[in-house]
Coordinates of N, CA and C in Angstrom, one line a residue:
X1 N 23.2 -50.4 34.4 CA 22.1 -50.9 33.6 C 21.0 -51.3 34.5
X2 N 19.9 -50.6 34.4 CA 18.5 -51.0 35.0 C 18.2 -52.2 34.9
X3 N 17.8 -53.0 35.6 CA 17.0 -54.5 35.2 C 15.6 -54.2 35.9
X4 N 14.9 -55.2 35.2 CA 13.2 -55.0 36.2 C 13.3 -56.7 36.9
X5 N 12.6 -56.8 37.4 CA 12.1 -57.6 38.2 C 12.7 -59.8 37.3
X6 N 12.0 -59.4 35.9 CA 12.3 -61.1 35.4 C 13.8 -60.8 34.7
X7 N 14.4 -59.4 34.7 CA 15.6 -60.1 34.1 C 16.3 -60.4 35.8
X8 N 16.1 -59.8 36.4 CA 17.2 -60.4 38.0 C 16.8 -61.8 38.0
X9 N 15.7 -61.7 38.6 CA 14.9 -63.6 38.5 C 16.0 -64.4 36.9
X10 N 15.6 -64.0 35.6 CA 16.1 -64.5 34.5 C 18.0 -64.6 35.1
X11 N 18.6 -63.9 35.4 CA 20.1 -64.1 35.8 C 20.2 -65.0 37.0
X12 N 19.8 -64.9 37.6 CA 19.9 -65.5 39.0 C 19.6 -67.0 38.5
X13 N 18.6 -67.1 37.5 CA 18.4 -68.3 37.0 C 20.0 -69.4 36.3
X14 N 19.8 -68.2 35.4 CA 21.6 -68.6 34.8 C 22.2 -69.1 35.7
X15 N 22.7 -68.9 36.6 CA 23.7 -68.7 38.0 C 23.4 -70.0 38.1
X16 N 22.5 -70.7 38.4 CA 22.2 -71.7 39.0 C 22.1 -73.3 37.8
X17 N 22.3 -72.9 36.4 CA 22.5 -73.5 35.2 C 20.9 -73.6 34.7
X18 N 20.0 -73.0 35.1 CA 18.6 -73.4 34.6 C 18.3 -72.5 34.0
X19 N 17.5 -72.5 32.9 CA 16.8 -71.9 31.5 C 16.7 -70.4 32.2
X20 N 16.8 -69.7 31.6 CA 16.4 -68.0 31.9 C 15.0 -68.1 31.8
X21 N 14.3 -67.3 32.3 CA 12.9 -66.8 31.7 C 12.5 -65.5 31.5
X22 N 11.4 -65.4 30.6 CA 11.5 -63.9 30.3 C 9.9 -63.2 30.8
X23 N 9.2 -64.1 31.3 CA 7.9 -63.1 32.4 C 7.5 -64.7 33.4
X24 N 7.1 -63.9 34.3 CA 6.4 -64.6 35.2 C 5.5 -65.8 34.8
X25 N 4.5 -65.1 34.0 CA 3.6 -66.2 33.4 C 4.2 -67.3 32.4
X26 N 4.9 -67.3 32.2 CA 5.6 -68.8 31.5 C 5.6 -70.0 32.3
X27 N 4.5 -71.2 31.6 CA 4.3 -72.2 32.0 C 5.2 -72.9 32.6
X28 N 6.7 -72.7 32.8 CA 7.5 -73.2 33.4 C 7.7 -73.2 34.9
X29 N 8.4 -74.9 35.0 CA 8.6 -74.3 37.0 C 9.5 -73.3 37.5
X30 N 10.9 -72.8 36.8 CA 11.5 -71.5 36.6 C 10.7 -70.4 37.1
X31 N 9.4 -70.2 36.1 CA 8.9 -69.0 36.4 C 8.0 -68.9 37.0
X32 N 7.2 -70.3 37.5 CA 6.8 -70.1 38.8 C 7.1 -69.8 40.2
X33 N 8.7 -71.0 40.2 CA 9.3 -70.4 41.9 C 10.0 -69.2 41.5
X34 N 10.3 -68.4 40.4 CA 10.3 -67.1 40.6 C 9.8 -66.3 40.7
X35 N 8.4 -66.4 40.1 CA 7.3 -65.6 41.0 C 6.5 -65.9 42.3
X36 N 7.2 -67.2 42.9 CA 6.1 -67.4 44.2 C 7.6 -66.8 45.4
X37 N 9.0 -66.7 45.2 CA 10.0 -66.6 45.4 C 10.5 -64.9 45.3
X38 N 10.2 -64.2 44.4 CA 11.2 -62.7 44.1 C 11.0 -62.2 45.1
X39 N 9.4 -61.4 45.3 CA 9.2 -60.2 46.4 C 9.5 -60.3 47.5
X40 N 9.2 -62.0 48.1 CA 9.7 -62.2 49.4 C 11.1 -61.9 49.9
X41 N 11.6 -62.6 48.6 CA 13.4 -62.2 48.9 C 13.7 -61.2 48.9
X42 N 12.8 -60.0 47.9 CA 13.9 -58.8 47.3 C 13.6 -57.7 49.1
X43 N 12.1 -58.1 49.1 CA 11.6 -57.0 50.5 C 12.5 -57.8 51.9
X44 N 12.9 -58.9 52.2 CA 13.5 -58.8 53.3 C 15.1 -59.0 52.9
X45 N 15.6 -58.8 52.1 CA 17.1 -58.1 51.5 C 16.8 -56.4 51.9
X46 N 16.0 -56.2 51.3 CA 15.8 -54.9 51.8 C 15.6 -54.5 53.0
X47 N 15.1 -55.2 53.7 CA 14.5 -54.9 55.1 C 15.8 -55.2 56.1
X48 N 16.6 -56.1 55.5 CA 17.2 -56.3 56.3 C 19.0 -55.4 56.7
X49 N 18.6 -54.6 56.1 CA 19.7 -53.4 56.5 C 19.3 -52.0 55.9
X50 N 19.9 -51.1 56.8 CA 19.3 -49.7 56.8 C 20.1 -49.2 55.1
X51 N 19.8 -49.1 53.9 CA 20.4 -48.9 53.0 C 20.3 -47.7 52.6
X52 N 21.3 -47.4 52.0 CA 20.9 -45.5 51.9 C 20.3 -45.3 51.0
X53 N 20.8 -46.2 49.5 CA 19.9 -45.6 48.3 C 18.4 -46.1 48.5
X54 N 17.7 -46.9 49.7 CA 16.5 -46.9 49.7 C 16.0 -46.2 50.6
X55 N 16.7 -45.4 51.6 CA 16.3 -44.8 52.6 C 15.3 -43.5 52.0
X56 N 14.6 -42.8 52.9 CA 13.5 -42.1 52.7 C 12.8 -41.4 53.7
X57 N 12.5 -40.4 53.4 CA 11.4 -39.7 55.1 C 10.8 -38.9 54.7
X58 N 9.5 -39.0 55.5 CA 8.3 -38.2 55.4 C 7.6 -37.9 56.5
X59 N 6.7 -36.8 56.4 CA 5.4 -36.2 57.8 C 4.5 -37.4 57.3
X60 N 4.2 -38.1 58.4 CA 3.3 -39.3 58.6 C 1.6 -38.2 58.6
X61 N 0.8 -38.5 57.9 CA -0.4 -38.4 58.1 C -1.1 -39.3 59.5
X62 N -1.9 -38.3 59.9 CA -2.4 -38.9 61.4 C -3.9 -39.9 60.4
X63 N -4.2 -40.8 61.2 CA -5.5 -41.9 60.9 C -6.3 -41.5 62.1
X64 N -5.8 -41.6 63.5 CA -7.4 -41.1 64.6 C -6.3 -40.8 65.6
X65 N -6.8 -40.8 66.6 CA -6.0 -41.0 67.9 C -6.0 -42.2 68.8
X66 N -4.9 -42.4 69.2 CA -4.9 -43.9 69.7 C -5.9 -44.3 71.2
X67 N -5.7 -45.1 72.0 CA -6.0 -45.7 73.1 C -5.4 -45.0 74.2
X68 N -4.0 -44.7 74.0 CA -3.0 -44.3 74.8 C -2.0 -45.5 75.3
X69 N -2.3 -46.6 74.8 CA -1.7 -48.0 75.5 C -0.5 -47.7 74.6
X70 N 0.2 -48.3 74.6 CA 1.5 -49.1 74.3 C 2.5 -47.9 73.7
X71 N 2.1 -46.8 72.9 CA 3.0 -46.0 72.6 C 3.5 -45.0 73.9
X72 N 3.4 -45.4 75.1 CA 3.7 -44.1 76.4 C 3.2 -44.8 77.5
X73 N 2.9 -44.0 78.7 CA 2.0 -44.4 79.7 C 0.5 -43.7 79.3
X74 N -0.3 -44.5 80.3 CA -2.1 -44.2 80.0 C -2.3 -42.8 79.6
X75 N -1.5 -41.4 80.7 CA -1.4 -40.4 80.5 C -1.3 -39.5 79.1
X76 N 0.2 -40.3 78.2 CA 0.3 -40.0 77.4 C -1.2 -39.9 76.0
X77 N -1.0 -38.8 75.2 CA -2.4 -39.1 73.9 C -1.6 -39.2 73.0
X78 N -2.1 -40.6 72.7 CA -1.6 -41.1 71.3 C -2.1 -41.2 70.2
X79 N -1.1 -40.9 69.1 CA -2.0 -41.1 67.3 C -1.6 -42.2 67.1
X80 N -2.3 -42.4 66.0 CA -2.5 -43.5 65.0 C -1.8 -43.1 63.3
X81 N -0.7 -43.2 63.0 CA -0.4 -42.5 62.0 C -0.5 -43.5 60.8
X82 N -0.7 -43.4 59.7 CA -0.4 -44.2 58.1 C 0.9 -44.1 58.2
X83 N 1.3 -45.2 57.1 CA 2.6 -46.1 57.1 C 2.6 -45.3 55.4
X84 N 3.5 -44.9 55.2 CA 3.6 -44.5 53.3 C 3.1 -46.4 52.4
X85 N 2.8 -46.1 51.3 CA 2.6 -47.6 50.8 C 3.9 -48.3 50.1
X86 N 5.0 -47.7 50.4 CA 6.4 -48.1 49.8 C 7.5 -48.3 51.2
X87 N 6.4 -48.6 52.7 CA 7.5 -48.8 53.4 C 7.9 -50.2 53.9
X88 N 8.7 -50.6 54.5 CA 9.7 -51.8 54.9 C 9.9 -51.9 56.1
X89 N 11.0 -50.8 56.1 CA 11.8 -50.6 57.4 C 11.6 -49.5 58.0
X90 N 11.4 -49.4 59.1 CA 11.5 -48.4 60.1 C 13.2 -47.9 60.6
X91 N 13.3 -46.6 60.8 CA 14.4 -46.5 61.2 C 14.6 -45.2 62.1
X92 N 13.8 -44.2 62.1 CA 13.4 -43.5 63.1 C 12.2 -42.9 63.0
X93 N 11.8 -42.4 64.6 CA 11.0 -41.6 64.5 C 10.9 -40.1 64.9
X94 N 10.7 -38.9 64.5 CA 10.9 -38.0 65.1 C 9.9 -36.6 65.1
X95 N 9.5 -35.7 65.7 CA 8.6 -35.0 65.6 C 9.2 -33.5 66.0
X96 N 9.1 -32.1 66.2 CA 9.6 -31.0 66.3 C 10.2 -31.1 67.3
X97 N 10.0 -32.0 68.5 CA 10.7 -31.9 69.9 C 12.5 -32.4 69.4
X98 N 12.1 -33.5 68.5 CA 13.3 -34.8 68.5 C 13.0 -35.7 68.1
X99 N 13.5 -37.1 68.7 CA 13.1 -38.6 68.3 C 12.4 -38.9 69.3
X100 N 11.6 -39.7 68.7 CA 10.5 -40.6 69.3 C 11.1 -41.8 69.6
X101 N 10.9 -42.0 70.9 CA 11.7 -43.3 71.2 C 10.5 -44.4 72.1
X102 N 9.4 -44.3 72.2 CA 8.2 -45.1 72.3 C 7.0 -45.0 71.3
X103 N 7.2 -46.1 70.7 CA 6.2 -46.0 69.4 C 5.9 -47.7 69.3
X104 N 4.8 -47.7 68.3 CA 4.2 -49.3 68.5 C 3.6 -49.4 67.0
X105 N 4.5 -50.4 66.0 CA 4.0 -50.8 64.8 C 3.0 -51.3 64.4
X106 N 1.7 -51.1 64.0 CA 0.8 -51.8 63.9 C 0.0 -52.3 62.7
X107 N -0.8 -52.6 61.8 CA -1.2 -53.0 60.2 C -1.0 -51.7 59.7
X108 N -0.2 -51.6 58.9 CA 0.2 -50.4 58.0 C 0.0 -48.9 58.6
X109 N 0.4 -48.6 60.2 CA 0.3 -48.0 60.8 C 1.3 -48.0 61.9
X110 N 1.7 -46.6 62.5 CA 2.3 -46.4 63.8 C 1.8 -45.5 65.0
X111 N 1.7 -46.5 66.1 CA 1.0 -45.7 67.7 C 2.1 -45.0 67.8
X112 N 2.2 -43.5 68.3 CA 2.9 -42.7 68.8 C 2.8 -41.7 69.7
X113 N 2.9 -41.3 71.0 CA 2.5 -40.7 72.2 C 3.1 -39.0 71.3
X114 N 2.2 -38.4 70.0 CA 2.5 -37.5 69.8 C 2.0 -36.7 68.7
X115 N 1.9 -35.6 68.6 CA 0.5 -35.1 67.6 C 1.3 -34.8 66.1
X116 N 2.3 -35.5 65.9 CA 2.8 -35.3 64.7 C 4.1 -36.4 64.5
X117 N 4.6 -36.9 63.9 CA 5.5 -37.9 63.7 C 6.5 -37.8 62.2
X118 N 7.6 -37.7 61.9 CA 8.5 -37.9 60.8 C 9.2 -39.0 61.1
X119 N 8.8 -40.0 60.0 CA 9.5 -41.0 59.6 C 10.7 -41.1 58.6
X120 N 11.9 -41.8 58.9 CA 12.8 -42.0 58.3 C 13.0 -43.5 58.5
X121 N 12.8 -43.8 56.6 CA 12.3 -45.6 56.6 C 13.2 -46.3 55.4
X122 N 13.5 -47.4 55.3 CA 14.0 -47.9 53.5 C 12.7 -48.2 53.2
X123 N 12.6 -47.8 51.8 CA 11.4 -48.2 51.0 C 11.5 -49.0 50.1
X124 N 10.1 -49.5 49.2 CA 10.2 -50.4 48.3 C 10.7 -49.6 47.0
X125 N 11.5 -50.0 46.3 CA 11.8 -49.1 45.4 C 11.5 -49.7 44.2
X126 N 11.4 -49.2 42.6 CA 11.4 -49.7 41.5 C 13.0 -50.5 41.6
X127 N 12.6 -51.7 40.7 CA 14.1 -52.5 40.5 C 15.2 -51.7 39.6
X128 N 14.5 -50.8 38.8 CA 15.4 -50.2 38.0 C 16.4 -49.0 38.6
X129 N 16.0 -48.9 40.1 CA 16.4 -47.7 41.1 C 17.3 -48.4 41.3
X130 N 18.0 -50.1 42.0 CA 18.6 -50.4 42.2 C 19.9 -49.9 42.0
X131 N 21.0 -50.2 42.7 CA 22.4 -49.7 42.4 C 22.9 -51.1 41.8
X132 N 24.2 -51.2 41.4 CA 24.4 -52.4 40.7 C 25.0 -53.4 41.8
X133 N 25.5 -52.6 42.8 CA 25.6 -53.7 44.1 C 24.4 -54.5 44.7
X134 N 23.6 -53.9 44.2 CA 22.3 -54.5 45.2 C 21.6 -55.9 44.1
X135 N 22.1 -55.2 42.8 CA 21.5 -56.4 42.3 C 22.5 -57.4 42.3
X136 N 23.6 -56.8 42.2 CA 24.3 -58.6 42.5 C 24.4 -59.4 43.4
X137 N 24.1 -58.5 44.9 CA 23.6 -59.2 45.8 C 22.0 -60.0 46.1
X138 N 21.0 -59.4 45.2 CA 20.0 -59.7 45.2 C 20.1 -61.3 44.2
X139 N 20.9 -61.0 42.8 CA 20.8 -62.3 41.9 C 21.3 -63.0 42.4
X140 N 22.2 -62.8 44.1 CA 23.1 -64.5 44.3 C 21.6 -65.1 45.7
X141 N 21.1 -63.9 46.1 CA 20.2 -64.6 47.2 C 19.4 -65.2 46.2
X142 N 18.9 -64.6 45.2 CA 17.8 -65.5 44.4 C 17.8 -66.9 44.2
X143 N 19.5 -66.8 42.9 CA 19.9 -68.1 42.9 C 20.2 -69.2 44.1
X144 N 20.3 -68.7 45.3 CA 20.6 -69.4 46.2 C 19.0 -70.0 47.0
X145 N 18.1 -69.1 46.5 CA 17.2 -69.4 47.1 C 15.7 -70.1 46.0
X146 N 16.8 -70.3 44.5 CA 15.8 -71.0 43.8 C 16.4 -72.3 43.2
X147 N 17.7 -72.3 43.9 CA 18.6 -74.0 44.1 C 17.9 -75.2 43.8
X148 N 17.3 -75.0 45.4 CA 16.7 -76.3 46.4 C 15.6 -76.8 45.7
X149 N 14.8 -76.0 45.1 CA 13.5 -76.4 44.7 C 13.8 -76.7 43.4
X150 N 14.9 -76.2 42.4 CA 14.8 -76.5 40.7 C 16.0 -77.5 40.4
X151 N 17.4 -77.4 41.7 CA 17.8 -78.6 41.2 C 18.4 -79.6 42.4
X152 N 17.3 -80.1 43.5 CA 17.5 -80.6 44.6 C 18.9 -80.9 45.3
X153 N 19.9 -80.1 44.6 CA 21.1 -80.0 45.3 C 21.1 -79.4 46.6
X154 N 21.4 -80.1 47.9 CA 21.6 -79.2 49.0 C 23.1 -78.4 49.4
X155 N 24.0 -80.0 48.2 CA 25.3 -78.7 48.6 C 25.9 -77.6 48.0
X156 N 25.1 -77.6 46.5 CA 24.7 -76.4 45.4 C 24.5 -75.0 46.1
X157 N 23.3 -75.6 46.9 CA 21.9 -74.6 47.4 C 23.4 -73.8 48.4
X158 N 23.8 -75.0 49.7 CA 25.0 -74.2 50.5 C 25.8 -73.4 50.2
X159 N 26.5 -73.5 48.9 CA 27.7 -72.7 48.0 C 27.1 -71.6 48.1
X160 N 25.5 -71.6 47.5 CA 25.1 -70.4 46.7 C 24.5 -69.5 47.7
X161 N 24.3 -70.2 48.9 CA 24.1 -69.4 50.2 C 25.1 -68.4 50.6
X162 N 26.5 -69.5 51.1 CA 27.3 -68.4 51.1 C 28.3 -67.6 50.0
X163 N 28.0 -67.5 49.2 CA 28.5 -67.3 48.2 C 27.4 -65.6 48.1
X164 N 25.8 -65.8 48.4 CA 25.0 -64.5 48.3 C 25.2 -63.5 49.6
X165 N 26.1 -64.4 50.9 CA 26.4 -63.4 51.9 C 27.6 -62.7 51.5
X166 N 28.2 -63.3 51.3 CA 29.8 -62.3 50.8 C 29.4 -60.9 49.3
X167 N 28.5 -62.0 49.2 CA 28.0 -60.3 48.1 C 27.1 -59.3 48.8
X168 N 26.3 -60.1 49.7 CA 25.7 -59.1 50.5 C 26.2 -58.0 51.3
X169 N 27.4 -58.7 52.0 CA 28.5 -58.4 52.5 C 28.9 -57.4 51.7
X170 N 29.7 -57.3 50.5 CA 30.0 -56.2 49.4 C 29.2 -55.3 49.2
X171 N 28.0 -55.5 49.1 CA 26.6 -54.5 49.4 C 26.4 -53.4 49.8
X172 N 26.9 -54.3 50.8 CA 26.9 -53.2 52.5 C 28.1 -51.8 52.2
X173 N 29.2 -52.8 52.0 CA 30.6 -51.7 52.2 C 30.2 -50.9 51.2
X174 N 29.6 -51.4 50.1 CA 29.3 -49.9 48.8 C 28.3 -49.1 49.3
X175 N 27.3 -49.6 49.8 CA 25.9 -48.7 50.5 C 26.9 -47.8 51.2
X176 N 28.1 -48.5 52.2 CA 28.0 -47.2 53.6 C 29.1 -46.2 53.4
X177 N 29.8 -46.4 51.9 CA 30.6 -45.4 51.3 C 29.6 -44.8 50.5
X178 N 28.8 -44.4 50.5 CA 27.9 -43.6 49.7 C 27.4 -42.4 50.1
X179 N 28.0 -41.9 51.4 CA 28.3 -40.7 52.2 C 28.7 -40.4 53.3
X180 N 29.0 -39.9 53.4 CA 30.2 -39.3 54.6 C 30.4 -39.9 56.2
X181 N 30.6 -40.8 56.9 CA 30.6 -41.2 58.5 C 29.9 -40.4 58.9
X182 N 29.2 -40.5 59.6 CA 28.7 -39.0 60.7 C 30.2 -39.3 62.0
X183 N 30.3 -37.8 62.3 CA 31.3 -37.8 63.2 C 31.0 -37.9 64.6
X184 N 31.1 -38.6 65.8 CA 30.9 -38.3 67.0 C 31.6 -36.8 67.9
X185 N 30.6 -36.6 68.0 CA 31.0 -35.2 68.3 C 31.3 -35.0 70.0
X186 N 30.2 -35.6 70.7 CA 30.7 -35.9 72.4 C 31.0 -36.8 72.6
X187 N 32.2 -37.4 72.9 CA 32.4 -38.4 74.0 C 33.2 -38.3 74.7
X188 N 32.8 -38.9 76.1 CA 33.3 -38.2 76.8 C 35.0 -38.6 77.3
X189 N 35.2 -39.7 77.2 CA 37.0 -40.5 76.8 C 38.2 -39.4 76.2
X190 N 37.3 -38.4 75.2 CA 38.6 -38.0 74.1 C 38.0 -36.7 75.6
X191 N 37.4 -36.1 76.1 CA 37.3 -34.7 76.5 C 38.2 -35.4 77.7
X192 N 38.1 -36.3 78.4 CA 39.2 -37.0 79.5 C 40.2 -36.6 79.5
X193 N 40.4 -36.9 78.2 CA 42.2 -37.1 77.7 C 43.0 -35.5 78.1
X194 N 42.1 -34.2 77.9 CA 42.5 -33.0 78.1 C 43.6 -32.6 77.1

């Protein structure tokens, strides 16, 4: 089942015994620390692990060409590429040669010693894209992170901390069954063994 944005906030509320709410603008303090509260949480939940169902890649559009500083040595010519407007995380970079392994993040942009750049990133996604792992990990960070300020419990707020890692935790193992291990193909140990 899809949820948008105030029913996760509205559950996560539940969780924590305080009134649901049903939009942002409701004069209540509910629906205020859940709207000064959601995006921050949901974007570094997101940001903070490489997730598949948000993962994404695209040919970066070039902005100018850089300085040459920080993405290479002076030698190197560097671009200035746009960031898509649904990105987070960075997770590679690569261009016809291969991966880009000297690059420099900058306001909604990337320095790169290279005349073309493919990004592979997690993006912001609609909430209704969510998988249902994600939101249950998202409604225990919420609740745990709308505790402190709605019912000054700090050892509430602790429970519900770790209580949103172990689901984060469950998150995870569902994200990285969601397709196949990549296999290591050289190393050099098993070719030892003969």
């Amino acid at each position: 089942m899809a949820l948008s944005d105030v029913a996760l906030c509205a559950r996560a509320l539940v969780m924590i015994g305080a009134a649901p709410i049903s939009s942002f603008e409701e004069d209540v303090a509910e629906a205020e620390i859940a709207r000064m509260l959601y995006a921050s949480v949901r974007d570094g939940l997101l940001a903070g692990y490489p997730w598949r169902f948000a993962g994404r890649g695209c040919w970066l559009s070039r902005l100018a060409d850089g300085d040459g500083a920080g993405a290479g040595s002076t030698k190197d010519r560097s671009s200035l590429f746009a960031l898509p407007r649904d990105f987070i995380r960075l997770l590679s970079l690569e261009n016809e040669g291969g991966k880009i392994a000297r690059f420099e993040l900058r306001d909604q942009a990337v320095l790169v010693a290279s005349d073309s750049a493919y990004l592979s990133y997690v993006a912001r996604l609609p909430e209704g894209s969510f998988p249902a792992w994600f939101d249950m990990a998202l409604m225990a960070r919420l609740a745990a992170e709308f505790c402190l300020p709605l019912t000054e419990s700090s050892t509430r707020a602790e429970y519900l901390f770790k209580r949103a890692e172990d689901q984060l935790r469950e998150a995870r193992l569902a994200d990285a069954q969601q397709s196949t291990p990549h296999a290591i193909d050289d190393f050099s140990l098993i070719s030892a063994r003969g």
